[in-house]
XYZ file of C-alpha atoms in Angstrom:
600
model
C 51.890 151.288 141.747
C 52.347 149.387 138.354
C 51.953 146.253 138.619
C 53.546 145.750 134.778
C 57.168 146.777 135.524
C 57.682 143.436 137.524
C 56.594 141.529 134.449
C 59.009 140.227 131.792
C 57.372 138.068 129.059
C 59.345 136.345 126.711
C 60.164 133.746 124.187
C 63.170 131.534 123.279
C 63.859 130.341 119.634
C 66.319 128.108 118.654
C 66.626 125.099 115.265
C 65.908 121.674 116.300
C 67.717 120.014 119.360
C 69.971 123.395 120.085
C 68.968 122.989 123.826
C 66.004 125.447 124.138
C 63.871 123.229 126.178
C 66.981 121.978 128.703
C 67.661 125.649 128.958
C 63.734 126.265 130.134
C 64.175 123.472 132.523
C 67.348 125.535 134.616
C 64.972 128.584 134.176
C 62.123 126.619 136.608
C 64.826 125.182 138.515
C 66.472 128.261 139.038
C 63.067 130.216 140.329
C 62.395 127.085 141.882
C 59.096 126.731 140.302
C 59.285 123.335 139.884
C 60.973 120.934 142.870
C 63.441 118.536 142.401
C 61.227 115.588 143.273
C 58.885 117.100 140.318
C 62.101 117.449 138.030
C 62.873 115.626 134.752
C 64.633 116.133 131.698
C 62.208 118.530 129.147
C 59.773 118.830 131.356
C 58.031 121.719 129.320
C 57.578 118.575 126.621
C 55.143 115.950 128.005
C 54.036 114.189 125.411
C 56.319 111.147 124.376
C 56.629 112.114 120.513
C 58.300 115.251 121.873
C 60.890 113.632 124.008
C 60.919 110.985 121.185
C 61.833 113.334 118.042
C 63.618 116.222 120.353
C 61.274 118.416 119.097
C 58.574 121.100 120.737
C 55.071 119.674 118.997
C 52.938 121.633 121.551
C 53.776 125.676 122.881
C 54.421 125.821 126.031
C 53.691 128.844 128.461
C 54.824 128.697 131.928
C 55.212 131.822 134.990
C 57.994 131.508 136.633
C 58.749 134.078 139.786
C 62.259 135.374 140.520
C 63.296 137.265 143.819
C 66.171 139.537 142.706
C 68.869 139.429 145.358
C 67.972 142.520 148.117
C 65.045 143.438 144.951
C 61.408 142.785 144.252
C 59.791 140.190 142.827
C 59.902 139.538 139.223
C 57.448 137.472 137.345
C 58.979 135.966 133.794
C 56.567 134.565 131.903
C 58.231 132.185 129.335
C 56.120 131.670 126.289
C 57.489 128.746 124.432
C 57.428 128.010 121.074
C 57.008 124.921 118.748
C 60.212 123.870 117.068
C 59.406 123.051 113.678
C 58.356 124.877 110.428
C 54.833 123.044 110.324
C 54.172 125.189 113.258
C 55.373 128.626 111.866
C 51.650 130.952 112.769
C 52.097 129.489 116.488
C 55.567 131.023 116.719
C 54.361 134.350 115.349
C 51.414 134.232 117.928
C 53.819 132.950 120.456
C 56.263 135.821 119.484
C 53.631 138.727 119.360
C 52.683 138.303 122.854
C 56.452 139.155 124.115
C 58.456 141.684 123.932
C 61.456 140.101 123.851
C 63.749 136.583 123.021
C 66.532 134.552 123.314
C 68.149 133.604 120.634
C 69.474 130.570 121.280
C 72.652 129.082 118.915
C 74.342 125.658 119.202
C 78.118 126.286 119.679
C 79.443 123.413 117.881
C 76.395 123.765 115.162
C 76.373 127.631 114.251
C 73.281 129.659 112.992
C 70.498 127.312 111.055
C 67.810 127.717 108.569
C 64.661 127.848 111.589
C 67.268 130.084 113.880
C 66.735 133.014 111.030
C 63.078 132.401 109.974
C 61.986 132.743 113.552
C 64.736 135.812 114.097
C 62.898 137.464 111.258
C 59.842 136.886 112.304
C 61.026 138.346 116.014
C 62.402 141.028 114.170
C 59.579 141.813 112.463
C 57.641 142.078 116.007
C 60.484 144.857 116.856
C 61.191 142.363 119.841
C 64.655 142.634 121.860
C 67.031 140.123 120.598
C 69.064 138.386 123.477
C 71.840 135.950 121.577
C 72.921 132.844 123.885
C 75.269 130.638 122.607
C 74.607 127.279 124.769
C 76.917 123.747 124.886
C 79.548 125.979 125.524
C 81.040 122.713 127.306
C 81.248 120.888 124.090
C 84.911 120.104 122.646
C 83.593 120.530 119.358
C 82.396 124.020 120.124
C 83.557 127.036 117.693
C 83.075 129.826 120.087
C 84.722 132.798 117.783
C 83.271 131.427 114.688
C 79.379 131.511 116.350
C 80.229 134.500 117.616
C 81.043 136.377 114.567
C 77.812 134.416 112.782
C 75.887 135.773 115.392
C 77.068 139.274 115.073
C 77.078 139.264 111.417
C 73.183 138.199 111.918
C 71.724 140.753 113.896
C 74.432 143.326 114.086
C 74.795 143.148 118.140
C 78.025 143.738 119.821
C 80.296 140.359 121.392
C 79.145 141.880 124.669
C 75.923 141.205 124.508
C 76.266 137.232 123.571
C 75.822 135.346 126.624
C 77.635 131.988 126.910
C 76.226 129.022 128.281
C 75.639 125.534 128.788
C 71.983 124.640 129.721
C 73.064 121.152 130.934
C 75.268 121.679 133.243
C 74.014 125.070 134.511
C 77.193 127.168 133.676
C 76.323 131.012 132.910
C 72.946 130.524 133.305
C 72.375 133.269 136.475
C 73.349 136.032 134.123
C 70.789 134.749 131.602
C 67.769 135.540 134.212
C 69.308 139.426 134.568
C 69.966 139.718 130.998
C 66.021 139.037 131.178
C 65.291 141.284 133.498
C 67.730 144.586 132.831
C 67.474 143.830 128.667
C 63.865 143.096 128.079
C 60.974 145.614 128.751
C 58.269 145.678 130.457
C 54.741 144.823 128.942
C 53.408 148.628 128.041
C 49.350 148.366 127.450
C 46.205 150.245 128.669
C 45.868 148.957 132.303
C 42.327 150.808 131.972
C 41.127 150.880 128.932
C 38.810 148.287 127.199
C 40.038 144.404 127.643
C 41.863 143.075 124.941
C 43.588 139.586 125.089
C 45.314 137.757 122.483
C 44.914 133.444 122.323
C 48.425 132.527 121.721
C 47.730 128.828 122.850
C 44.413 126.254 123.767
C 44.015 123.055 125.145
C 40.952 121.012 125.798
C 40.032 119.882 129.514
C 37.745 116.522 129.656
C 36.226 118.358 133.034
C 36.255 122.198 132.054
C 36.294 122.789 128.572
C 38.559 124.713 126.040
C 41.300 126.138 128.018
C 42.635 129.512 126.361
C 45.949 130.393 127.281
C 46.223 134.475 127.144
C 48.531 137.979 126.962
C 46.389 140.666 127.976
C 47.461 143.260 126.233
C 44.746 146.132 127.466
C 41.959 146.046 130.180
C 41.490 143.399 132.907
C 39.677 140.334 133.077
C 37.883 138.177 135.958
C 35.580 135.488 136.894
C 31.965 136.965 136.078
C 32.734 139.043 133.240
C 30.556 138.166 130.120
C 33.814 137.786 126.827
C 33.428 138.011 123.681
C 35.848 136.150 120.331
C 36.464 138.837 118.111
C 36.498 135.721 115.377
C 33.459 133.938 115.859
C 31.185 136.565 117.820
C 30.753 133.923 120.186
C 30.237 135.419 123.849
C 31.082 133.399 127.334
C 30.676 133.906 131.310
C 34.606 133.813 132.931
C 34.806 131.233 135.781
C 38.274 131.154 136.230
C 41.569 133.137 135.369
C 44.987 132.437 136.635
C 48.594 132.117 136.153
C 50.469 128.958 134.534
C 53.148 127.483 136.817
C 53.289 124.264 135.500
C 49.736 123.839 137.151
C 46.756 126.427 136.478
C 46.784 128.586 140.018
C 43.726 130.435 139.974
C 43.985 134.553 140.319
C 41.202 136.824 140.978
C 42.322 138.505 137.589
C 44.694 138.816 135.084
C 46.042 142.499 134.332
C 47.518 144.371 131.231
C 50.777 142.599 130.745
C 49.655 139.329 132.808
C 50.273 135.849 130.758
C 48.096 133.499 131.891
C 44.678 131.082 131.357
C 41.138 131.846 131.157
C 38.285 128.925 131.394
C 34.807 129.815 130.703
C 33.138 127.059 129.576
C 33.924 126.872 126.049
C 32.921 123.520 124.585
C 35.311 123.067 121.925
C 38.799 124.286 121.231
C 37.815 125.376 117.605
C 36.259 128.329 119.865
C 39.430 129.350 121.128
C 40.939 130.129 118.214
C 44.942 131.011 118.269
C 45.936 134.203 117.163
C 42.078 135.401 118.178
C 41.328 138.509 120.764
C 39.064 138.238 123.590
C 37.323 141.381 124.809
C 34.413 142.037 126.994
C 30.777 141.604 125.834
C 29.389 144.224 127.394
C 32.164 146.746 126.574
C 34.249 145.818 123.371
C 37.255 146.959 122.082
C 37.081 148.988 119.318
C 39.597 146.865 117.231
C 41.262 142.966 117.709
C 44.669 142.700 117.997
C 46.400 142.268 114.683
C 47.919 139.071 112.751
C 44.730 136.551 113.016
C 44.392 134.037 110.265
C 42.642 130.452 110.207
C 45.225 127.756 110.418
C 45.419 126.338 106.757
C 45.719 123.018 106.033
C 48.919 122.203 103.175
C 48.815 118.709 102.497
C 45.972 116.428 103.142
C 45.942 112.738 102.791
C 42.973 109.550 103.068
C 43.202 108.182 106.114
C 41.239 104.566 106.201
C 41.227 101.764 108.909
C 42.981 98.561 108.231
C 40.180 96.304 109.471
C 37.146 98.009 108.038
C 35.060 97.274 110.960
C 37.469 99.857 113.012
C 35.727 102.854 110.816
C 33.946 103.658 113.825
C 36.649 103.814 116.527
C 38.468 105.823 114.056
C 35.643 108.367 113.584
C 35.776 108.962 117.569
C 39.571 109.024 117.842
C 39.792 111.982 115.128
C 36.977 113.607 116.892
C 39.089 113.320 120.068
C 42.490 114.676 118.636
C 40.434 117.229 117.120
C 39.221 118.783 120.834
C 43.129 118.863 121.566
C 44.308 120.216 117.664
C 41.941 122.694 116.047
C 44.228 122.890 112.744
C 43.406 118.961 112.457
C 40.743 119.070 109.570
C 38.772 115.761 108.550
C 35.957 114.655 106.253
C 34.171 111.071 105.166
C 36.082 109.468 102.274
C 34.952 106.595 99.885
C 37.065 104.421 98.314
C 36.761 101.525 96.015
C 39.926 99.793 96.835
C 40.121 100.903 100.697
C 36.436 101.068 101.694
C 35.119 103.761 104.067
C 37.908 106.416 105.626
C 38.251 110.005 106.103
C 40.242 112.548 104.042
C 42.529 114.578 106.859
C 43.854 118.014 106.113
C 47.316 118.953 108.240
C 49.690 121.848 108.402
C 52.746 119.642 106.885
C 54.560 116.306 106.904
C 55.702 116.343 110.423
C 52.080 117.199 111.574
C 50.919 114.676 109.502
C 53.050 112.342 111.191
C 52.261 112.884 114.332
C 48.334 112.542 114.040
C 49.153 109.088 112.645
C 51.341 107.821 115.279
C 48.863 108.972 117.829
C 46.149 107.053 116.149
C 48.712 104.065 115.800
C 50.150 104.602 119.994
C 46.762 106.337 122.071
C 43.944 104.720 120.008
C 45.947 101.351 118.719
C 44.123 101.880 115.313
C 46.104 99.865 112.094
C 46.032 102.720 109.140
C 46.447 102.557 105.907
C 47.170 105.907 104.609
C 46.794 107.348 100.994
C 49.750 109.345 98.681
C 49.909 112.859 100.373
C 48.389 115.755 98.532
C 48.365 119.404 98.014
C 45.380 121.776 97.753
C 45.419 122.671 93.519
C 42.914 125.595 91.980
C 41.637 124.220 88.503
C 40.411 126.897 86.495
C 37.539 125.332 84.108
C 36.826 126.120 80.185
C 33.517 127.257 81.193
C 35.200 129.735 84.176
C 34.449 127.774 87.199
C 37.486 127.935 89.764
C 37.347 124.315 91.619
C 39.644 123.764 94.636
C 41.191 120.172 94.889
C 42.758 118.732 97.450
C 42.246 114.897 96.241
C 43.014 113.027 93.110
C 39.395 111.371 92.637
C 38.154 115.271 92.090
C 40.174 116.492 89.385
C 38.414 117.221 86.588
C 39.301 115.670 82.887
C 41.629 117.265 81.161
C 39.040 118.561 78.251
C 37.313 120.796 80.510
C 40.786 122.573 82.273
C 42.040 126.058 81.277
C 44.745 125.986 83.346
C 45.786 124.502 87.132
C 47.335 126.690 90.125
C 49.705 124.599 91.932
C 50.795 126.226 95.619
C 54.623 127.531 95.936
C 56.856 128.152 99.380
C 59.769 130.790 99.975
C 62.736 128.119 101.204
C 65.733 128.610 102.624
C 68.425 126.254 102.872
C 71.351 126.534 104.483
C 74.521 124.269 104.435
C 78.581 123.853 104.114
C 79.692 125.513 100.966
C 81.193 121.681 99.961
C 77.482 120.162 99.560
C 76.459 123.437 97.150
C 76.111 121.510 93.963
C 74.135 118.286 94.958
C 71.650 120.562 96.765
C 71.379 122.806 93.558
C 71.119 119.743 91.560
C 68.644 118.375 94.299
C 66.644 121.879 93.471
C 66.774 121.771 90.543
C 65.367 117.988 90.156
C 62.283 119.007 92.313
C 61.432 122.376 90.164
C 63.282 125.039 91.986
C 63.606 128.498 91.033
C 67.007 129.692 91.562
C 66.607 133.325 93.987
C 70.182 134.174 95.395
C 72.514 133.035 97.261
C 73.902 134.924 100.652
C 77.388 133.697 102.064
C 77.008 133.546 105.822
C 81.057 132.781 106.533
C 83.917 131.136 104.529
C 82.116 127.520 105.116
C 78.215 127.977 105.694
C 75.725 129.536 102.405
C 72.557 130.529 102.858
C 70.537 129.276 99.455
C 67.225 130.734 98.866
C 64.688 129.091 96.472
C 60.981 129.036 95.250
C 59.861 125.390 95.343
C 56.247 123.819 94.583
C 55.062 122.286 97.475
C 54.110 119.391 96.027
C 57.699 118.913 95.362
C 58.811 118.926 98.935
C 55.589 117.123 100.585
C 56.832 113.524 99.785
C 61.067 113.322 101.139
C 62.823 116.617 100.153
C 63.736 116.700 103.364
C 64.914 113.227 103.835
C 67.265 113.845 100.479
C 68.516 117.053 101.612
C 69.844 115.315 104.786
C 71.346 112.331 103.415
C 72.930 114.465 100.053
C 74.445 116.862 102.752
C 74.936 113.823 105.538
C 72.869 116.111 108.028
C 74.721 119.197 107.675
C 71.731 121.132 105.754
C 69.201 122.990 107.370
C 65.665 123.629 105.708
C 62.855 126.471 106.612
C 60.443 127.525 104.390
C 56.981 129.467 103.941
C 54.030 129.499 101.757
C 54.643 131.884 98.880
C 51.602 131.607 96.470
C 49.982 129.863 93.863
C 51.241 129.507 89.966
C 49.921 128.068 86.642
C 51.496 124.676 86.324
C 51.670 121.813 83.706
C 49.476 119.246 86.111
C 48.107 115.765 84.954
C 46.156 112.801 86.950
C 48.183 109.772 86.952
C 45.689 107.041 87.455
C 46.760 103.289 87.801
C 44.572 100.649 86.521
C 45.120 96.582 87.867
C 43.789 94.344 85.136
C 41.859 97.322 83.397
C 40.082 98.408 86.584
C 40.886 102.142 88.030
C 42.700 102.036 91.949
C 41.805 105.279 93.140
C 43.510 104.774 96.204
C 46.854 105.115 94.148
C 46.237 107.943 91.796
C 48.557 111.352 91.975
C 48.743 114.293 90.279
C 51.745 115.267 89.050
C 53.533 117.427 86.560
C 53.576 116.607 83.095
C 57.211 116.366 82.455
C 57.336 113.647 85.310
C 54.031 111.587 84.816
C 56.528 109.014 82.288
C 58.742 108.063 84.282
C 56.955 108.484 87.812
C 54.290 105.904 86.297
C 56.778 103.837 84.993
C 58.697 103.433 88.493
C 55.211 102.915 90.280
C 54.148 99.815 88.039
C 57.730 98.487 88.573
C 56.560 99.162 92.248
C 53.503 97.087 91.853
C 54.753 94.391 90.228
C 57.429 93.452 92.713
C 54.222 93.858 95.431
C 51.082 92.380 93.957
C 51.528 88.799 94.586
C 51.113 86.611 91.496
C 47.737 84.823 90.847
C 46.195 81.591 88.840
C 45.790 84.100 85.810
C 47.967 87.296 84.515
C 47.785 90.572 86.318
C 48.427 93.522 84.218
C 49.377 96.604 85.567
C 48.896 100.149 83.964
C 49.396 103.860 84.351
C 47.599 106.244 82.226
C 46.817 109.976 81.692
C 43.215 110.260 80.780
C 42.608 107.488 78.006
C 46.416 107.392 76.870
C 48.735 104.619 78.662
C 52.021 105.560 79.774
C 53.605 102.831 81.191
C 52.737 98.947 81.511
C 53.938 95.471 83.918
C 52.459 92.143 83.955
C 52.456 89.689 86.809
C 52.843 86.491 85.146
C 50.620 83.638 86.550
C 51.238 80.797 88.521
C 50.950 77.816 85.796
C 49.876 74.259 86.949
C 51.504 71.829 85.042
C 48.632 70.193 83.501
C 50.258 67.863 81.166
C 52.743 66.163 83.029
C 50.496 63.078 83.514
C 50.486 62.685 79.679
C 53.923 60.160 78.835
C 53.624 60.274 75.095
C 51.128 59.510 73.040
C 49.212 61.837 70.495
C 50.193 65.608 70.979
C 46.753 66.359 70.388
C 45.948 64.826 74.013
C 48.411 67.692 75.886
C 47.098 70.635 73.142
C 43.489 69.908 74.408
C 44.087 70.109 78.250
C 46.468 73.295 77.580
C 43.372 74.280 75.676
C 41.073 73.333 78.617
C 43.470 75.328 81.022
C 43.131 78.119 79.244
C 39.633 78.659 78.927
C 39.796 78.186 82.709
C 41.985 80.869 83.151
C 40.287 83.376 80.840
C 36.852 82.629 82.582
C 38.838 83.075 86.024
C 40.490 86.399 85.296
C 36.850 87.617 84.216
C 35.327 86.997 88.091
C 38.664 87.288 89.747
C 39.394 90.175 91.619
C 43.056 91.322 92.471
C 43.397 91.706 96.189
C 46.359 94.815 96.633
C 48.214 94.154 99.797
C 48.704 97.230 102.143
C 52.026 97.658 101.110
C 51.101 98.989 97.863
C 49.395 101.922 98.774
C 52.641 103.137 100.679
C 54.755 102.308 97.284
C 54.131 105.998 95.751
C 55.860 107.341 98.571
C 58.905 104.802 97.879
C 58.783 105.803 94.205
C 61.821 107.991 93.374
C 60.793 111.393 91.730
């Protein structure tokens, strides 16, 4: 008998905070897979940033088993999915190992920029879309106006939108046999040669990298010798199981099966997501399809406060890295800051997070560099140099041309904020695509943005322009000539790498003009004149002076000759100029985070 027809895998995708991970909390109370001594709110989200932000940081996968009334046994394996565009290749790995979703839609909030990325990207999978409205218990909810939204979206009937509220459990026993009569059953080669695809991996301080698998063909068990399709790397199974919150060891996983295999892999890097396992001694003739490294979009110095915590820094990236393979780090010099590491992450938020777990797990003080993108400089001489860091850009004599890095975005918003955003756009170099009304009061805009445009607090302005209304989703498009420069900023004629940016020509003016404003306001003032600068090359853009703090050296003269208060103003001065010629500016930590306070 086939196992697989008892198996339902699949996913749920929602925006931000539209209940997906309350609504996988009734699931496991439902199949009782978790007790209600065990129970709290999210309890798919564990780590304290995810409660914290109401986001999913980390995928989830979890098997959940569900005794159909006078039926058999049916195992749903739930394969959750991050919640935020940083995260985008771990949805599509999370998605290709289902065969089916729930689309899940906010009643009072309608269909959002993330809802239709990750429906495409479902869509694209030719999974089965299963719409569920939730918060139906909301007064503000607009049933008939989701509804339609809905249907407009992905073309389904108003019979097959499922109404619910996750919180209170109402409607949610039709959801699990919508799951079960709507969504397939895994099809795959039950005996044919083993292929597995890493949708998720975690590192175990007593049993290594943890890969968390869909076997798609084949079978797998302790004792058999796997192979990475990736790395070539080969491995002896100890253990395989099923995720039910806990790992519960199985003596093998099947075609169809979701669960865990742990065999000794040392570091997660091995595991790589999106990868396929197959067996050593008898390989499949292909991988699975859709594997691509994780590449890092912004990158940013990270350097300890105290420079004696360089070390306890080192070991707490090395750390983080065993738990997040798309964390990417290497030594960094700086005059200004010292000793520190440049850090490559997926996006803002993920950049975020590593930080405050630095700050929270490892109590490390950080001061942290202007974010970056990764540029291509094409050379006079034909050399094509990638740069992901100020300090390495080469001078401007010896550039053809620079490639700057551009997303696909998609905003969506009330009709009434249109023209700020398009102005909003338009300020951070947008190119205009179309625009797609989604209902009398909600537009979808669509726009090609460089992503240096959107690293710094895009997001931030879209929010407050459109007071929250505004949803943003986006994906990396390609690269494109641009007009780039290096902004550097001198203090008293001396270069601070720590602060300098590239940016686009048309901007450098009056983006250094705002930053030595920025400066001046922050560099406290000393016995002798601080000037501050920002140049392009050898030319000088902008300029501030702190003025000194001035002793008032003559007030002991009462009158008398003026020649006796010209020689001790005289006398002060020569101190001074001898004083600014040792001195040495000390720039207080705040400065360093002023370029992301400049306005662009």
């Amino acid at each position: 008998m086939n196992q697989a027809q008892y198996i339902r895998n699949f996913s749920i995708i929602a925006h931000i905070d539209h209940g997906k991970s309350t609504l996988a909390d009734r699931l496991l109370e439902m199949t009782q897979t978790i007790s209600d001594r065990q129970m709290v709110s999210q309890v798919l989200d564990n780590m304290d940033l995810e409660r914290e932000k109401g986001i999913t940081i980390k995928s989830h996968a979890v098997s959940m088993v569900y005794k159909k009334p006078g039926g058999k046994n049916y195992i749903l394996n739930l394969i959750d999915t991050p919640g935020h565009v940083d995260f985008s290749y771990e949805v599509s790995r999370s998605l290709a190992a289902c065969e089916g979703v729930l689309l899940i839609v906010d009643a009072s909030q309608g269909v959002e920029a993330q809802t239709v990325s990750n429906l495409y990207q479902a869509l694209e999978y030719d999974l089965v879309i299963v719409p569920v409205i939730n918060k139906i218990d909301l007064p503000s909810a607009q049933m008939e106006e989701v509804k339609r939204q809905i249907i407009e979206l992905i073309g389904c009937s108003e019979e097959d939108i499922l109404t619910v509220s996750a919180k209170t459990g109402l409607g949610m026993s039709e959801v699990i046999d919508v799951i079960i009569d709507r969504i397939p059953p895994p099809a795959g080669n039950a005996t044919g040669p083993l292929r597995a695809l890493i949708f998720d991996s975690y590192f175990d301080s007593y049993r290594g990298a943890v890969a968390l698998v869909r076997v798609v063909d084949g079978k797998v068990k302790p004792g058999d010798r796997i192979k990475f399709f990736s790395s070539g790397r080969t491995f002896e199974v100890q253990e395989t199981g099923l995720l039910r919150i806990q790992k519960i060891p199985r003596p093998s996983l099947g075609a169809g099966s979701v669960g865990y295999i742990i065999a000794g892999v040392k570091e997660v890097r091995d595991t790589k997501v999106g990868d396929t396992i197959t067996l050593a001694d008898k390989p499949a003739g292909q991988p699975l399809p859709g594997y691509r490294e994780a590449k890092s979009m912004v990158f940013s110095g990270l350097f300890p406060a105290d420079s004696d915590n360089y070390i306890e820094l080192k070991s707490s990236l090395e750390k983080l890295q065993l738990n997040d393979a798309a964390l990417r780090y290497e030594p960094e010099t700086s005059v200004a800051l010292g000793f520190g590491f440049r850090c490559g992450f997926l996006g803002m938020l993920h950049m975020e997070i590593i930080q405050e777990r630095l700050e929270r797990e490892y109590g490390i003080d950080l001061v942290t560099t202007v974010p970056n993108v990764e540029y291509k400089v094409f050379t006079r001489s034909g050399e094509v140099i990638t740069v992901d860091n100020p300090a390495q850009f080469v001078s401007a004599g010896e550039i053809e041309h620079v490639d700057e890095p551009y997303i696909d975005a998609q905003i969506i918003t009330p009709t009434e904020y249109i023209g700020a955003i398009m102005k909003l756009a338009m300020d951070r170099r947008g190119i205009y695509m179309n625009t797609t009304y989604l209902d009398a009061n909600r537009v979808d805009l669509h726009y090609h943005f460089p992503l240096a445009e959107i690293v710094f607090d895009f997001y931030d302005k879209l929010k407050s322009i459109s007071r929250g209304y505004a949803s943003f989703d986006y994906n990396f498009l390609d690269f494109r000539p641009g007009k780039l420069v290096k902004l550097d900023v001198l203090v008293n004629g001396e270069p601070v790498d720590a602060l300098s940016s590239i940016v686009h020509k048309e901007k450098a003016h009056a983006w250094g003009r705002r930053l030595c404003e920025k400066l001046r306001q922050l560099i406290p003032r000393q016995l002798y004149e601080v000037i501050i600068q920002a140049g392009i090359g050898s030319k000088i853009i902008a300029r501030e002076t702190v003025k000194r703090l001035r002793k008032n050296v003559t007030a002991k003269c009462y009158g008398g000759d003026i020649t006796r208060k010209r020689k001790l103003l005289e006398k002060q001065k020569e101190g001074k100029r001898r004083m600014k010629q040792v001195g040495r500016v000390e720039i207080p930590q705040e400065a360093f985070l002023a370029v992301l306070q400049v306005e662009s």
